[in-house]
CSV table of C-alpha atoms in Angstrom, one decimal:
chain,number,residue,atom,x,y,z
S,951,MET,CA,104.3,116.9,88.8
S,952,LYS,CA,101.1,118.1,90.3
S,953,LEU,CA,100.1,116.6,93.6
S,954,SER,CA,96.7,115.1,94.2
S,955,LYS,CA,96.0,116.6,97.7
S,956,LYS,CA,92.6,115.0,98.0
S,957,PHE,CA,93.8,111.4,97.5
S,958,VAL,CA,95.4,109.7,100.4
S,959,CYS,CA,96.6,106.1,100.8
S,960,VAL,CA,98.5,105.2,103.9
S,961,VAL,CA,100.2,101.8,104.3
S,962,VAL,CA,101.1,101.2,108.0
S,963,ALA,CA,103.4,98.5,109.2
S,964,PHE,CA,102.6,98.0,112.9
S,965,SER,CA,105.4,96.4,115.0
S,966,LEU,CA,103.3,97.4,118.0
S,967,ILE,CA,99.6,97.7,117.9
S,968,PHE,CA,98.4,100.4,120.2
S,969,GLY,CA,95.5,99.2,122.3
S,970,SER,CA,93.8,102.6,122.2
S,971,PHE,CA,93.6,102.6,118.4
S,972,SER,CA,90.1,103.6,117.3
S,973,ALA,CA,89.0,104.2,113.7
S,974,ALA,CA,86.3,106.5,115.0
S,975,ALA,CA,89.0,108.8,116.4
S,976,ILE,CA,90.5,109.4,113.0
S,977,ASP,CA,89.5,112.5,111.1
S,978,VAL,CA,90.7,112.4,107.5
S,979,THR,CA,89.9,115.3,105.3
S,980,SER,CA,90.9,113.6,102.0
S,981,TYR,CA,88.3,112.2,99.7
S,982,GLY,CA,89.7,108.7,100.0
S,983,ALA,CA,92.0,106.9,102.5
S,984,CYS,CA,93.1,103.4,103.5
S,985,VAL,CA,95.2,102.3,106.5
S,986,MET,CA,96.4,98.8,106.1
S,987,ASP,CA,98.4,96.5,108.4
S,988,PHE,CA,101.5,95.5,106.5
S,989,GLU,CA,102.0,92.1,108.1
S,990,SER,CA,98.4,90.8,107.6
S,991,GLY,CA,97.0,93.0,104.9
S,992,GLU,CA,94.0,93.8,107.1
S,993,VAL,CA,92.3,97.1,106.4
S,994,LEU,CA,92.3,99.0,109.7
S,995,TYR,CA,90.6,102.1,108.5
S,996,SER,CA,89.0,103.2,105.2
S,997,LYS,CA,87.2,106.1,103.8
S,998,ASP,CA,85.7,105.8,100.4
S,999,ALA,CA,88.6,103.5,99.7
S,1000,GLN,CA,87.1,101.7,96.7
S,1001,THR,CA,86.4,104.8,94.6
S,1002,GLN,CA,88.8,105.3,91.7
S,1003,ARG,CA,90.6,108.7,91.7
S,1004,ALA,CA,93.4,110.2,89.7
S,1005,PRO,CA,96.6,109.3,91.7
S,1006,ALA,CA,99.1,111.8,90.1
S,1007,SER,CA,102.6,110.6,90.9
S,1008,ILE,CA,101.4,107.6,92.8
S,1009,THR,CA,101.2,106.1,89.2
S,1010,LYS,CA,105.0,105.8,89.3
S,1011,ILE,CA,104.7,103.1,91.9
S,1012,MET,CA,103.3,100.7,89.3
S,1013,THR,CA,106.0,101.7,86.8
S,1014,LEU,CA,108.7,101.1,89.4
S,1015,TYR,CA,107.1,97.8,90.4
S,1016,MET,CA,107.3,96.5,86.9
S,1017,LEU,CA,110.9,97.6,86.7
S,1018,PHE,CA,111.8,95.8,89.9
S,1019,GLU,CA,110.2,92.7,88.5
S,1020,LYS,CA,112.6,92.8,85.6
S,1021,LEU,CA,115.5,93.4,88.0
S,1022,ASP,CA,114.5,90.5,90.1
S,1023,SER,CA,114.2,88.2,87.1
S,1024,GLY,CA,117.7,89.2,85.8
S,1025,GLU,CA,116.3,90.6,82.6
S,1026,ILE,CA,117.9,93.9,83.4
S,1027,GLU,CA,120.5,95.2,85.9
S,1028,LYS,CA,120.9,98.4,87.8
S,1029,THR,CA,124.0,99.1,85.7
S,1030,THR,CA,122.2,98.5,82.4
S,1031,PRO,CA,122.4,101.7,80.3
S,1032,VAL,CA,119.2,103.2,79.1
S,1033,TYR,CA,119.3,105.2,75.9
S,1034,ILE,CA,117.5,108.6,75.9
S,1035,SER,CA,115.4,109.0,72.8
S,1036,PRO,CA,114.6,112.5,71.4
S,1037,TYR,CA,111.0,111.9,72.6
S,1038,VAL,CA,112.1,111.2,76.2
S,1039,SER,CA,114.5,114.2,76.1
S,1040,GLN,CA,111.7,116.5,74.9
S,1041,LYS,CA,109.4,115.2,77.7
S,1042,SER,CA,112.1,115.9,80.2
S,1043,HIS,CA,112.0,119.6,79.4
S,1044,GLU,CA,108.2,120.0,79.5
S,1045,ARG,CA,106.9,122.7,81.8
S,1046,GLY,CA,104.4,121.7,84.4
S,1047,ALA,CA,105.9,118.4,85.1
S,1048,SER,CA,108.6,117.4,87.6
S,1049,ASN,CA,111.7,116.2,85.8
S,1050,ILE,CA,115.4,116.1,85.5
S,1051,PRO,CA,116.8,117.1,82.1
S,1052,LEU,CA,117.8,114.1,80.0
S,1053,ALA,CA,119.9,114.7,76.8
S,1054,ALA,CA,118.9,112.9,73.6
S,1055,GLY,CA,121.4,110.4,72.6
S,1056,ASP,CA,122.9,110.1,76.1
S,1057,SER,CA,122.5,107.0,78.3
S,1058,TYR,CA,121.7,106.7,82.0
S,1059,SER,CA,122.0,103.7,84.2
S,1060,VAL,CA,118.8,102.0,85.5
S,1061,GLU,CA,120.0,103.0,89.0
S,1062,GLU,CA,120.2,106.7,88.0
S,1063,LEU,CA,116.7,106.5,86.6
S,1064,ILE,CA,115.3,104.8,89.7
S,1065,ASN,CA,116.7,107.6,91.8
S,1066,ALA,CA,115.3,110.1,89.4
S,1067,MET,CA,111.8,108.6,89.4
S,1068,VAL,CA,111.7,108.1,93.2
S,1069,VAL,CA,113.3,111.2,94.7
S,1070,PRO,CA,112.6,114.2,92.4
S,1071,SER,CA,109.7,112.3,90.8
S,1072,ALA,CA,111.1,112.7,87.3
S,1073,CYS,CA,108.3,111.9,84.8
S,1074,ALA,CA,110.4,111.5,81.6
S,1075,ALA,CA,112.6,108.9,83.5
S,1076,CYS,CA,109.5,106.7,83.6
S,1077,THR,CA,109.1,107.0,79.8
S,1078,ALA,CA,112.8,106.1,79.3
S,1079,ILE,CA,112.3,103.0,81.4
S,1080,ALA,CA,109.2,102.1,79.5
S,1081,GLU,CA,111.0,102.4,76.2
S,1082,LYS,CA,113.9,100.3,77.5
S,1083,LEU,CA,111.7,97.4,78.8
S,1084,TYR,CA,108.9,97.2,76.1
S,1085,GLY,CA,110.1,99.4,73.2
S,1086,SER,CA,107.4,102.1,73.7
S,1087,GLU,CA,105.4,103.8,76.3
S,1088,ALA,CA,102.2,102.5,74.9
S,1089,ALA,CA,103.4,98.9,75.1
S,1090,PHE,CA,104.5,99.5,78.7
S,1091,ILE,CA,101.2,101.0,79.7
S,1092,GLU,CA,99.4,97.9,78.3
S,1093,LYS,CA,101.6,95.8,80.6
S,1094,MET,CA,100.8,98.1,83.5
S,1095,ASN,CA,97.1,97.4,83.1
S,1096,GLU,CA,97.7,93.6,82.7
S,1097,LYS,CA,99.7,93.7,86.0
S,1098,ALA,CA,97.0,95.7,87.7
S,1099,LEU,CA,94.4,93.1,86.6
S,1100,GLU,CA,96.7,90.3,87.8
S,1101,MET,CA,97.0,91.9,91.3
S,1102,GLY,CA,93.3,92.4,91.5
S,1103,LEU,CA,93.6,96.2,91.6
S,1104,PHE,CA,90.7,98.5,90.9
S,1105,ALA,CA,92.8,100.6,88.6
S,1106,HIS,CA,93.5,101.8,85.0
S,1107,PHE,CA,96.6,103.5,83.7
S,1108,THR,CA,97.0,105.7,80.6
S,1109,ASP,CA,100.6,106.9,81.2
S,1110,THR,CA,103.6,105.9,83.2
S,1111,SER,CA,104.1,108.9,85.4
S,1112,GLY,CA,100.7,110.3,86.5
S,1113,LEU,CA,100.5,113.4,84.5
S,1114,SER,CA,97.2,112.3,83.0
S,1115,ASP,CA,94.0,112.7,85.0
S,1116,TYR,CA,92.8,109.6,83.2
S,1117,ASN,CA,94.9,107.4,85.4
S,1118,LEU,CA,92.6,105.9,88.0
S,1119,ILE,CA,93.1,103.8,91.1
S,1120,SER,CA,91.3,103.4,94.4
S,1121,ALA,CA,93.0,104.1,97.8
S,1122,GLN,CA,92.7,100.5,98.9
S,1123,SER,CA,94.3,99.3,95.6
S,1124,VAL,CA,97.2,101.6,96.2
S,1125,ALA,CA,97.7,100.1,99.7
S,1126,VAL,CA,97.6,96.6,98.1
S,1127,LEU,CA,100.2,97.6,95.5
S,1128,VAL,CA,102.5,99.2,98.0
S,1129,ARG,CA,102.3,96.2,100.3
S,1130,ASN,CA,103.0,93.8,97.5
S,1131,PHE,CA,106.0,96.0,96.4
S,1132,ILE,CA,107.6,96.0,99.8
S,1133,LEU,CA,106.9,92.3,100.4
S,1134,ASN,CA,108.4,91.3,97.0
S,1135,TYR,CA,111.1,93.9,96.5
S,1136,PRO,CA,112.0,95.5,99.8
S,1137,ASP,CA,115.1,97.1,98.2
S,1138,ILE,CA,112.7,99.9,97.0
S,1139,LEU,CA,112.8,101.3,100.6
S,1140,ASN,CA,116.5,102.1,100.1
S,1141,TYR,CA,115.4,104.6,97.5
S,1142,THR,CA,112.1,105.9,98.8
S,1143,LYS,CA,113.7,106.9,102.2
S,1144,LYS,CA,116.2,109.3,100.5
S,1145,SER,CA,115.6,113.0,101.2
S,1146,GLY,CA,117.8,113.9,98.2
S,1147,VAL,CA,120.1,112.5,95.6
S,1148,TYR,CA,123.0,113.5,93.3
S,1149,ILE,CA,122.5,112.6,89.6
S,1150,ARG,CA,125.3,113.6,87.3
S,1151,GLY,CA,126.7,116.0,89.8
S,1152,LYS,CA,123.5,117.9,90.5
S,1153,TYR,CA,121.6,117.6,93.7
S,1154,TYR,CA,117.9,116.9,93.6
S,1155,LYS,CA,115.6,117.2,96.6
S,1156,THR,CA,112.8,114.8,97.4
S,1157,THR,CA,109.3,115.9,96.5
S,1158,ASN,CA,108.0,113.9,99.5
S,1159,PHE,CA,107.3,116.4,102.2
S,1160,LEU,CA,107.4,113.7,104.9
S,1161,LEU,CA,111.1,113.3,104.2
S,1162,ASP,CA,111.9,117.0,103.9
S,1163,ASN,CA,113.1,118.3,107.3
S,1164,THR,CA,112.3,121.8,106.3
S,1165,SER,CA,108.6,121.0,105.7
S,1166,GLU,CA,105.8,121.2,108.2
S,1167,TYR,CA,104.8,117.7,107.2
S,1168,PHE,CA,108.2,116.2,108.0
S,1169,TYR,CA,108.0,112.9,109.9
S,1170,SER,CA,111.3,111.4,111.1
S,1171,TYR,CA,110.1,107.8,110.9
S,1172,ALA,CA,108.9,108.0,107.3
S,1173,ASP,CA,110.7,105.7,104.8
S,1174,GLY,CA,108.8,106.8,101.7
């Protein structure tokens, strides 16, 4: 999955507010940015935060949010098997996209697919979840946009994983989405903090450089 290096959204949960904090002292090179206080939802810093941009794999946050809604309602469980269609299997072997191989006709648990979506950022796993929940990726995408409208997000989605440049969302809307996710379903942090995961006996490393202790961007306090 390609990374959108010019799109930044930061959600900051402050247990301590530093008195010396000054927005003027921040120098962000990205096109768009938003720093939001987790507890209050107050925007502490923004830079062109209302402009829609292609979010790449940040799209998966909405896909996961909708899945966690279904988990919370009891409509699906983490142990629920998800059938892998030939279409999903083909997508899992596409070049140019981050994925784990998914065999047609096999089944993976919802838990396995959550780990795949969050840690190695597997695109086809998103499609598998979409088919399981709404029968098709197209139907799921329609529900994604309904949810975005319900949340008041300045966003529009055309796929479930972020491969399309036609997915659009503003930095501030991403901050709102992430804050809502953690407030409503804090269990997501048990997945996003992982630096790697085993799926079917194979180890997959995180694509999040903040969690990778071999990366120059590693940050020991990051949880996703």
